[in-house]
PDB file of C-alpha atoms in Angstrom:
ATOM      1  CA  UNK T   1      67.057 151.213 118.823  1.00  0.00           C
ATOM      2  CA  UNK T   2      64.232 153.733 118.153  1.00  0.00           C
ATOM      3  CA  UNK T   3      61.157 153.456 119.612  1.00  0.00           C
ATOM      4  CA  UNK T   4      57.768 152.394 117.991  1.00  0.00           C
ATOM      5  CA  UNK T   5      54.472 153.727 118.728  1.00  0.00           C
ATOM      6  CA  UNK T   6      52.829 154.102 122.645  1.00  0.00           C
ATOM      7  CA  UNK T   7      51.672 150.429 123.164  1.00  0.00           C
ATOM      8  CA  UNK T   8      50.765 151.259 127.082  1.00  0.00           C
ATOM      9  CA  UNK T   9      49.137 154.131 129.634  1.00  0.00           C
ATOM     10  CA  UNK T  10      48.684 153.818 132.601  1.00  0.00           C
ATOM     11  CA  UNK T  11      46.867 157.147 134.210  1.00  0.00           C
ATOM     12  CA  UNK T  12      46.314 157.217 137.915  1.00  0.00           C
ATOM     13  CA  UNK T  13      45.917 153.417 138.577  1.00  0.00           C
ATOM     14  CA  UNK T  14      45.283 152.620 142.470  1.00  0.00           C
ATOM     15  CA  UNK T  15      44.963 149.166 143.908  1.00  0.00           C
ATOM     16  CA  UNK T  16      43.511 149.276 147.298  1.00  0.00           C
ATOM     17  CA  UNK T  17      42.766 145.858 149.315  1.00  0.00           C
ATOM     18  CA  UNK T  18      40.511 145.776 152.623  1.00  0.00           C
ATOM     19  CA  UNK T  19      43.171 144.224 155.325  1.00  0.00           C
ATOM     20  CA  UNK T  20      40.201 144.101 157.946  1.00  0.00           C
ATOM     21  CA  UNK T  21      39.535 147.846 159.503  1.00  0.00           C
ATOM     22  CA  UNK T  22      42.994 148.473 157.169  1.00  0.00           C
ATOM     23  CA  UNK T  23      43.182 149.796 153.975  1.00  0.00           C
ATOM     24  CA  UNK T  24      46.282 148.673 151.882  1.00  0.00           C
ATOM     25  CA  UNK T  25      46.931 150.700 148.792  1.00  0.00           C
ATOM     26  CA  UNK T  26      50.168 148.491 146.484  1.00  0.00           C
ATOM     27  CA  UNK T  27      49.477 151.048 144.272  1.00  0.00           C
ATOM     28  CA  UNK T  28      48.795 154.275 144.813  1.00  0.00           C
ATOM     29  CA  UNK T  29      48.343 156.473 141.370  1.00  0.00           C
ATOM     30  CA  UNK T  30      50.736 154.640 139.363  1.00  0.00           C
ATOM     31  CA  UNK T  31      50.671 156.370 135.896  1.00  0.00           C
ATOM     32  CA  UNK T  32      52.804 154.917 133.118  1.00  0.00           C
ATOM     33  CA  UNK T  33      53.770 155.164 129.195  1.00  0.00           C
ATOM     34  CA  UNK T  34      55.795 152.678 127.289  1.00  0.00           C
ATOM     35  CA  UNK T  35      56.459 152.312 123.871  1.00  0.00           C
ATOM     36  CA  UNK T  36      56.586 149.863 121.386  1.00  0.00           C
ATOM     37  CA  UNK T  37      60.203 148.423 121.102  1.00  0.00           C
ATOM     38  CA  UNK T  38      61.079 149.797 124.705  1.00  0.00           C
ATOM     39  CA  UNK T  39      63.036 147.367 127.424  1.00  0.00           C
ATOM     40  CA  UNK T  40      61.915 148.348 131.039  1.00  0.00           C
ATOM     41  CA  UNK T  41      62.389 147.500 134.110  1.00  0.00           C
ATOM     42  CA  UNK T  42      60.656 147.913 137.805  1.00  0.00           C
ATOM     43  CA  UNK T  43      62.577 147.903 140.794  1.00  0.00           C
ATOM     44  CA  UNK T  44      61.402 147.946 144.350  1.00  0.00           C
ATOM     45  CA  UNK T  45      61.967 145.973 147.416  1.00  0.00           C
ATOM     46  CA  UNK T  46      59.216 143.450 149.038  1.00  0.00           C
ATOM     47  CA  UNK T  47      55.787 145.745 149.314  1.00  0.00           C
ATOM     48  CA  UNK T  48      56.759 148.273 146.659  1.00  0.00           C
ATOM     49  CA  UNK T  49      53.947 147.447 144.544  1.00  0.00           C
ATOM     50  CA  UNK T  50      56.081 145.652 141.944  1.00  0.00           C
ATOM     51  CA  UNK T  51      54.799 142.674 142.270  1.00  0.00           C
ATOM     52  CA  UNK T  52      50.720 144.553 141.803  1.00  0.00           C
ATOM     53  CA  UNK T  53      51.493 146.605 139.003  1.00  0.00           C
ATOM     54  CA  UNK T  54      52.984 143.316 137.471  1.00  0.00           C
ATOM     55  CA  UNK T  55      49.629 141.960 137.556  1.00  0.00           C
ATOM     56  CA  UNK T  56      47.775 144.472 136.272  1.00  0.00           C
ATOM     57  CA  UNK T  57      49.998 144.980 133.000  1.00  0.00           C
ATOM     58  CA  UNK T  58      49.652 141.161 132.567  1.00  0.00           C
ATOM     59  CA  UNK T  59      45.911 141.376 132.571  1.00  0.00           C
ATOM     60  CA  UNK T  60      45.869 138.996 135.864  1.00  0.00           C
ATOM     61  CA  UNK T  61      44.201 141.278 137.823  1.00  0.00           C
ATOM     62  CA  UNK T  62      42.648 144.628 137.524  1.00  0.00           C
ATOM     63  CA  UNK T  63      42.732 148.099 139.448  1.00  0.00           C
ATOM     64  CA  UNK T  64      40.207 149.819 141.543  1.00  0.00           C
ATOM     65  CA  UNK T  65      40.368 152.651 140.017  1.00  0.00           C
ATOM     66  CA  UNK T  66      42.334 154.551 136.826  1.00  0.00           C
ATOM     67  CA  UNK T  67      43.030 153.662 133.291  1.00  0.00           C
ATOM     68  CA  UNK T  68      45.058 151.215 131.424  1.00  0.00           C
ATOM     69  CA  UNK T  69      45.273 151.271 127.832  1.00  0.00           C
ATOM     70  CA  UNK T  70      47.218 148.568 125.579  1.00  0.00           C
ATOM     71  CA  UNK T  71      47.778 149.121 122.168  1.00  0.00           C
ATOM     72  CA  UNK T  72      45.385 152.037 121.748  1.00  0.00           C
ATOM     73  CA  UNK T  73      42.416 150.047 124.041  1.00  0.00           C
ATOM     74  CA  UNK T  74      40.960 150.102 127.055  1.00  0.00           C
ATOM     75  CA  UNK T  75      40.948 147.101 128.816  1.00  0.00           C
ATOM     76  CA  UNK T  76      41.026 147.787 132.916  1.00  0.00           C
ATOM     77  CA  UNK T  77      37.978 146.852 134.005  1.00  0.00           C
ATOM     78  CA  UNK T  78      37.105 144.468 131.279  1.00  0.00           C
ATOM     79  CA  UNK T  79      35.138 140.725 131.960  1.00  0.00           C
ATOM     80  CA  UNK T  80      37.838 137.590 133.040  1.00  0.00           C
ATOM     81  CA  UNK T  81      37.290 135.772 129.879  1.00  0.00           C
ATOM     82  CA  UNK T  82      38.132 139.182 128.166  1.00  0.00           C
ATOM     83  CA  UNK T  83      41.057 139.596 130.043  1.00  0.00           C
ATOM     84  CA  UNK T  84      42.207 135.977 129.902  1.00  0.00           C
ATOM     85  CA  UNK T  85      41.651 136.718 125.640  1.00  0.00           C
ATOM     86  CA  UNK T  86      43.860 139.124 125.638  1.00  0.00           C
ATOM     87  CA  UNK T  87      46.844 137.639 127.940  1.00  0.00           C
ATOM     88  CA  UNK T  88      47.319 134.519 125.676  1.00  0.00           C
ATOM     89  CA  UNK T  89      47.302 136.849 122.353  1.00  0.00           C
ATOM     90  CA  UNK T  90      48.790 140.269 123.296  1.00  0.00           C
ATOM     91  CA  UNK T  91      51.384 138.862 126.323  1.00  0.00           C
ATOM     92  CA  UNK T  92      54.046 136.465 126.629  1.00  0.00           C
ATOM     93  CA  UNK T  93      55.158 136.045 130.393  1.00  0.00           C
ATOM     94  CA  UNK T  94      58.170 134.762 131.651  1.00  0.00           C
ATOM     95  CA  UNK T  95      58.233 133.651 135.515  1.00  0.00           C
ATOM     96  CA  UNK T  96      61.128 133.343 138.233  1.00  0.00           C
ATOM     97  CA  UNK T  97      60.253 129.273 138.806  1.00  0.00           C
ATOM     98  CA  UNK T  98      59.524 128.433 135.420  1.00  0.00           C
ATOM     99  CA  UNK T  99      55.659 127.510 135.519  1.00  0.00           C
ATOM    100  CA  UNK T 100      56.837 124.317 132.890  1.00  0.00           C
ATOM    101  CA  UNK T 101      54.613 120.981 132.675  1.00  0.00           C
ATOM    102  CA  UNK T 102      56.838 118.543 133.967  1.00  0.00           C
ATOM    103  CA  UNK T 103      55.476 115.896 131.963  1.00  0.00           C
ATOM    104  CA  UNK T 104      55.992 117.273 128.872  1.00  0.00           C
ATOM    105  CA  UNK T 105      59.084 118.164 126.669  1.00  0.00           C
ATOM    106  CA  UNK T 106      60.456 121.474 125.860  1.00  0.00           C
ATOM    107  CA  UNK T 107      58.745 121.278 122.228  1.00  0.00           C
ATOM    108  CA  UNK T 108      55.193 120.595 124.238  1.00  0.00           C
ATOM    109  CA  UNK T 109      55.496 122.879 126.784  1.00  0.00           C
ATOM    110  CA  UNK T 110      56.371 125.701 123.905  1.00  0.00           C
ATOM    111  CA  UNK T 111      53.013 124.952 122.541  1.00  0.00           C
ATOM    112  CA  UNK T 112      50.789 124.919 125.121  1.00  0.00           C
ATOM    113  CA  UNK T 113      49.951 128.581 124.556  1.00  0.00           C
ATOM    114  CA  UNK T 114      49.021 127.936 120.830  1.00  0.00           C
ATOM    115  CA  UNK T 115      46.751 125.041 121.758  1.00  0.00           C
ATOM    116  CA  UNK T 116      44.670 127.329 123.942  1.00  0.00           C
ATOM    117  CA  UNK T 117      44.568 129.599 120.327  1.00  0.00           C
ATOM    118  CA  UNK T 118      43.047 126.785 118.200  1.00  0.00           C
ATOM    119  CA  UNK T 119      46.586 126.618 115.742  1.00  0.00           C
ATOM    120  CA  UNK T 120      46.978 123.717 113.824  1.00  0.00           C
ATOM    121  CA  UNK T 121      49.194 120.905 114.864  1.00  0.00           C
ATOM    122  CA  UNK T 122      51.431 121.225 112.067  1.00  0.00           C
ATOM    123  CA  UNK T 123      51.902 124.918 112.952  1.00  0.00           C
ATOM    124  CA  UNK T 124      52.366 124.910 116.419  1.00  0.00           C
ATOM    125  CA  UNK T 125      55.564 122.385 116.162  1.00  0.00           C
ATOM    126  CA  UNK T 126      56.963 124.576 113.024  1.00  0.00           C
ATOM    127  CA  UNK T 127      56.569 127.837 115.541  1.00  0.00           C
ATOM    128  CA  UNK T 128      57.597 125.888 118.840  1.00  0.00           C
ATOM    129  CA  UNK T 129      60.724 124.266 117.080  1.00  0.00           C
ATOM    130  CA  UNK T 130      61.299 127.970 115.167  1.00  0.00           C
ATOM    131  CA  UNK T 131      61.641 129.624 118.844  1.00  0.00           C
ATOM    132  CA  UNK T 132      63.720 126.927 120.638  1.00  0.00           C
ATOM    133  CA  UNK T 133      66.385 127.179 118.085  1.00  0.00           C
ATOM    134  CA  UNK T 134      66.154 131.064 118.318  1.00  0.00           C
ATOM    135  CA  UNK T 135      67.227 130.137 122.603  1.00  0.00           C
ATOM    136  CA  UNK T 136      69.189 127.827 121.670  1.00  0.00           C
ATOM    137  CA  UNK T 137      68.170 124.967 122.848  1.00  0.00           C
ATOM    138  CA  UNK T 138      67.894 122.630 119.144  1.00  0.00           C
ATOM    139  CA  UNK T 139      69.606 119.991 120.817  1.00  0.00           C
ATOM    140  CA  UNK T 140      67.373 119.566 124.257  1.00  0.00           C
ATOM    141  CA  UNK T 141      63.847 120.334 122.856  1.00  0.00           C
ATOM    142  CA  UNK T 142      62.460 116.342 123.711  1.00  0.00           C
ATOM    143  CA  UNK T 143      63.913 116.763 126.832  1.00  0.00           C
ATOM    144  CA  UNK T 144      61.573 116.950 129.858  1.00  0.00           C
ATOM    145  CA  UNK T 145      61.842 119.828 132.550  1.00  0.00           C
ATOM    146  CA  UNK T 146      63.607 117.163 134.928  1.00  0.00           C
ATOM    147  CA  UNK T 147      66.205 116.490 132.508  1.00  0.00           C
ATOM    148  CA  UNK T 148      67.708 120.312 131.750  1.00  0.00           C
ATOM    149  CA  UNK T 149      69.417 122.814 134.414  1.00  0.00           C
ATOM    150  CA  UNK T 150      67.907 125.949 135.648  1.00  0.00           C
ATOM    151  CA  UNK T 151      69.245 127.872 132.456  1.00  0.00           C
ATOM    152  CA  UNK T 152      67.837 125.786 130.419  1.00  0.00           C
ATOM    153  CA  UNK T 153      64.488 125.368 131.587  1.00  0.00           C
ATOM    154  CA  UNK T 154      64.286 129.489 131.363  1.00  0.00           C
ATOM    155  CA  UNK T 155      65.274 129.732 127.813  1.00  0.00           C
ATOM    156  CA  UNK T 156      62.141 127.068 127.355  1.00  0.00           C
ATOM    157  CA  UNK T 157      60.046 129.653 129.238  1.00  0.00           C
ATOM    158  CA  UNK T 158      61.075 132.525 127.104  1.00  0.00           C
ATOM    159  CA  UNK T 159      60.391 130.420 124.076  1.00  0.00           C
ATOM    160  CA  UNK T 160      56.981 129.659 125.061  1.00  0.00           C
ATOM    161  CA  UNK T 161      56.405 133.546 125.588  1.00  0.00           C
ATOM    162  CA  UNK T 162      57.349 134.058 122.343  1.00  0.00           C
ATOM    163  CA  UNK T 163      55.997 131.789 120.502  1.00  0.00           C
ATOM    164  CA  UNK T 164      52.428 133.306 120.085  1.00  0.00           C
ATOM    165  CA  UNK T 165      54.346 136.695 118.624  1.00  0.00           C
ATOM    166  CA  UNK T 166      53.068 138.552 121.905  1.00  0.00           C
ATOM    167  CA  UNK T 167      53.045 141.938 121.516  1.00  0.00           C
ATOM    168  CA  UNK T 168      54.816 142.754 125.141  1.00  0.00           C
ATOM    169  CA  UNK T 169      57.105 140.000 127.045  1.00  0.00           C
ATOM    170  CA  UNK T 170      56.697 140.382 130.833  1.00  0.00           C
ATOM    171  CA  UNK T 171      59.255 138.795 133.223  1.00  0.00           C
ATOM    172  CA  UNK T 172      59.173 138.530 136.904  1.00  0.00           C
ATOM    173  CA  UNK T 173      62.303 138.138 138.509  1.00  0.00           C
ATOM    174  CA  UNK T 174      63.561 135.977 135.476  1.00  0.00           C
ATOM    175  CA  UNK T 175      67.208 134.983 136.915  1.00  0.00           C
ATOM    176  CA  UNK T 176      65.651 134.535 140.763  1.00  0.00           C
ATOM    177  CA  UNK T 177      66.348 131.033 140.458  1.00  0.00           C
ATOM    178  CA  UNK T 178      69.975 130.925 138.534  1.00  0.00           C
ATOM    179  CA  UNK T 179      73.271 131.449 139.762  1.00  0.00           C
ATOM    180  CA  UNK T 180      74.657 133.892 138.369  1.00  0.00           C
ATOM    181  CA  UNK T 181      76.567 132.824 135.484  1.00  0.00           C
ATOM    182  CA  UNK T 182      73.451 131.261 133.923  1.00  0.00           C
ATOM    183  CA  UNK T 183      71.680 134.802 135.033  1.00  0.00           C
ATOM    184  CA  UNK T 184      73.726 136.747 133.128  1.00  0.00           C
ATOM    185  CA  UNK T 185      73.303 134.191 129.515  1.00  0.00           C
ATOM    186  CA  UNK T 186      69.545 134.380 130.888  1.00  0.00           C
ATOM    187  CA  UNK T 187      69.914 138.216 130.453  1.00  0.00           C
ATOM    188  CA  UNK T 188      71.679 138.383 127.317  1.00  0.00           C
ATOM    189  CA  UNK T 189      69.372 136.241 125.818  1.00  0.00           C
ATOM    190  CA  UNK T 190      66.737 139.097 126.935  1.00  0.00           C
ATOM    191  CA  UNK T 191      68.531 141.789 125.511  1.00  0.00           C
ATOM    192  CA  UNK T 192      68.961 139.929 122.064  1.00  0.00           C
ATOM    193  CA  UNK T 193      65.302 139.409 122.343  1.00  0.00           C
ATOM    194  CA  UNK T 194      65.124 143.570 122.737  1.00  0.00           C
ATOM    195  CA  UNK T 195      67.707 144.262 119.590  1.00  0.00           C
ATOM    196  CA  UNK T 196      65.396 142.345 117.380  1.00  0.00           C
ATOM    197  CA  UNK T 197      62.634 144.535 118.439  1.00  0.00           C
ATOM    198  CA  UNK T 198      60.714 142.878 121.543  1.00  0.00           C
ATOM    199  CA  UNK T 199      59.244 145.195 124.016  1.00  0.00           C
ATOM    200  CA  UNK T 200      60.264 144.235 127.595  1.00  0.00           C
ATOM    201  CA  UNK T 201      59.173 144.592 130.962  1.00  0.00           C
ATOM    202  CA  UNK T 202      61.858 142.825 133.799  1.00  0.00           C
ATOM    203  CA  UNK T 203      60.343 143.279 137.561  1.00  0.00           C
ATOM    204  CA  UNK T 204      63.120 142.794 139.469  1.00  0.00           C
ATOM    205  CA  UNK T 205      64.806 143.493 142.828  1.00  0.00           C
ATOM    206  CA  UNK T 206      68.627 143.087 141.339  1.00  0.00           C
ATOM    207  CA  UNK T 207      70.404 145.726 140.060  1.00  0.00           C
ATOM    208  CA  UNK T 208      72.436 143.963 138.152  1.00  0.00           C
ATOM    209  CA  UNK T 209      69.342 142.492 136.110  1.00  0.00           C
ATOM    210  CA  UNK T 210      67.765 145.912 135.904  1.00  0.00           C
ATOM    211  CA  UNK T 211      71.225 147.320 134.565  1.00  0.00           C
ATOM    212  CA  UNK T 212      70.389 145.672 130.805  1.00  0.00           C
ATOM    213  CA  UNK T 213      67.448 148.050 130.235  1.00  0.00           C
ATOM    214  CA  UNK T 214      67.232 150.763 128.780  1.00  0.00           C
ATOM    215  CA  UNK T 215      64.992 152.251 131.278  1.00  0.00           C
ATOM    216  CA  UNK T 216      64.405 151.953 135.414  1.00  0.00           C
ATOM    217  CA  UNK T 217      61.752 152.862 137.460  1.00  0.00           C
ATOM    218  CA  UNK T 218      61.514 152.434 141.375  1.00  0.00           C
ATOM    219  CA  UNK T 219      58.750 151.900 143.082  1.00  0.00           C
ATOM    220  CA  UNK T 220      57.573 152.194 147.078  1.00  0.00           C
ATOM    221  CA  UNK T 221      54.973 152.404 149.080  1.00  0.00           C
ATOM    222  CA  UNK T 222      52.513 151.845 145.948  1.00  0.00           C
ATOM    223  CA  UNK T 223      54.234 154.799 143.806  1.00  0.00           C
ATOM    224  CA  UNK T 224      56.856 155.506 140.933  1.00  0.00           C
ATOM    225  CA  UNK T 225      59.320 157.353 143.126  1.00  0.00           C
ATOM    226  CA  UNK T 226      62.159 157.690 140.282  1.00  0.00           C
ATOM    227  CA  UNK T 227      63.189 156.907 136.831  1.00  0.00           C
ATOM    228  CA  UNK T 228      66.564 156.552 134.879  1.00  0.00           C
ATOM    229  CA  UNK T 229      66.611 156.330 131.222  1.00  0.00           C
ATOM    230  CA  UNK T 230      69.583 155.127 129.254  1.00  0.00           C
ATOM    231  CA  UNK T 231      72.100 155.609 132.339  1.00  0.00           C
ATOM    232  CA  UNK T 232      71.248 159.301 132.777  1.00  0.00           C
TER     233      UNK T 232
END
């Protein structure tokens, strides 16, 4: 599909933490564009800086130093509440172990994140409901976490980062957990998500996972090392 407009830039971002008389840098001048409507993925093995640069384009941490600009702002070294702002309007995340209330059914747990955005009642079930049909999951959405498998409970995770029409979806090792029949619906499902004109960011370790985008980068020691766009 063609791409929209640059949503993010990263220039030069470095993440440095003090390890007692040790500096460790898990990123090291990471700079970065994406576009709108782009699905991307970061490889790297344990320590690549992955994980860090994860973070930082989900607004749950910042960088020491550099720039990173999301939809046409600058928001790298902005306040916590600022930050938080922007993750629960701008970002839907999708994690490897689910991060679901177990208490609550799939409907609730879709509209936690438009609870925390003062929606109305009425609208958060018509938008929760809307996006568990979309994953397929009509028939299991007053079901509780305990009561659906590992496939399921991920398709109520990627409704939930939908559901606040999140400008970027970010998902961390989203099929660590699933075997890998229920990985590969669990990928599908992402690359529907990407034909009806999601961007998406995958961090993952598995090639097979990383094989669905459209573009790779690999990370280590704190830096892009390569990229492969559309196979080439």
């Amino acid at each position: 599909m063609p791409l929209g407009v640059l949503m993010i830039r990263l220039e030069d971002i470095k993440k440095h933490y003090p390890m007692g008389e040790v500096t460790v840098r898990a990123l090291d001048g990471v700079s970065l564009e994406v576009a709108e409507g782009e699905f991307l993925a970061i490889m790297g093995s344990s320590g690549s800086g992955k994980s860090t640069l994860m973070n930082l384009l989900g607004c749950l941490d910042t960088p020491s130093s550099g720039s990173y600009s999301l939809q046409g702002k600058e928001i790298a070294h902005l306040s916590d509440d600022r930050l938080a702002e922007i993750r629960n309007r701008e970002i839907g995340f999708v994690f490897q172990t689910f991060n679901l209330m177990p208490r609550l059914t799939a409907l609730d747990n879709v509209e936690l994140p438009l609870i925390y955005s003062g929606v109305s009642r009425e609208e958060r079930r018509r938008r929760a409901h809307e996006k568990l049909v979309m994953v397929g999951l009509e028939d299991r959405m007053h079901h509780r976490p305990s009561e659906l498998s590992g496939g399921q409970r991920q398709r109520v995770a990627v409704a939930r980062a939908l559901v606040g029409h999140p400008s970027v979806i970010l998902a961390d090792e989203p099929t660590g957990n699933l075997d890998s029949v229920t990985s590969v619906e669990i990928m599908d499902l992402l690359t529907d998500l990407h034909r009806r004109g999601h961007t998406l960011l995958v961090v993952t370790h598995d090639e097979e996972v990383a094989a669905h985008a459209r573009r790779v980068i690999t990370m280590r020691d704190g830096k892009i090392i390569s990229e492969v766009k559309d196979g080439t």
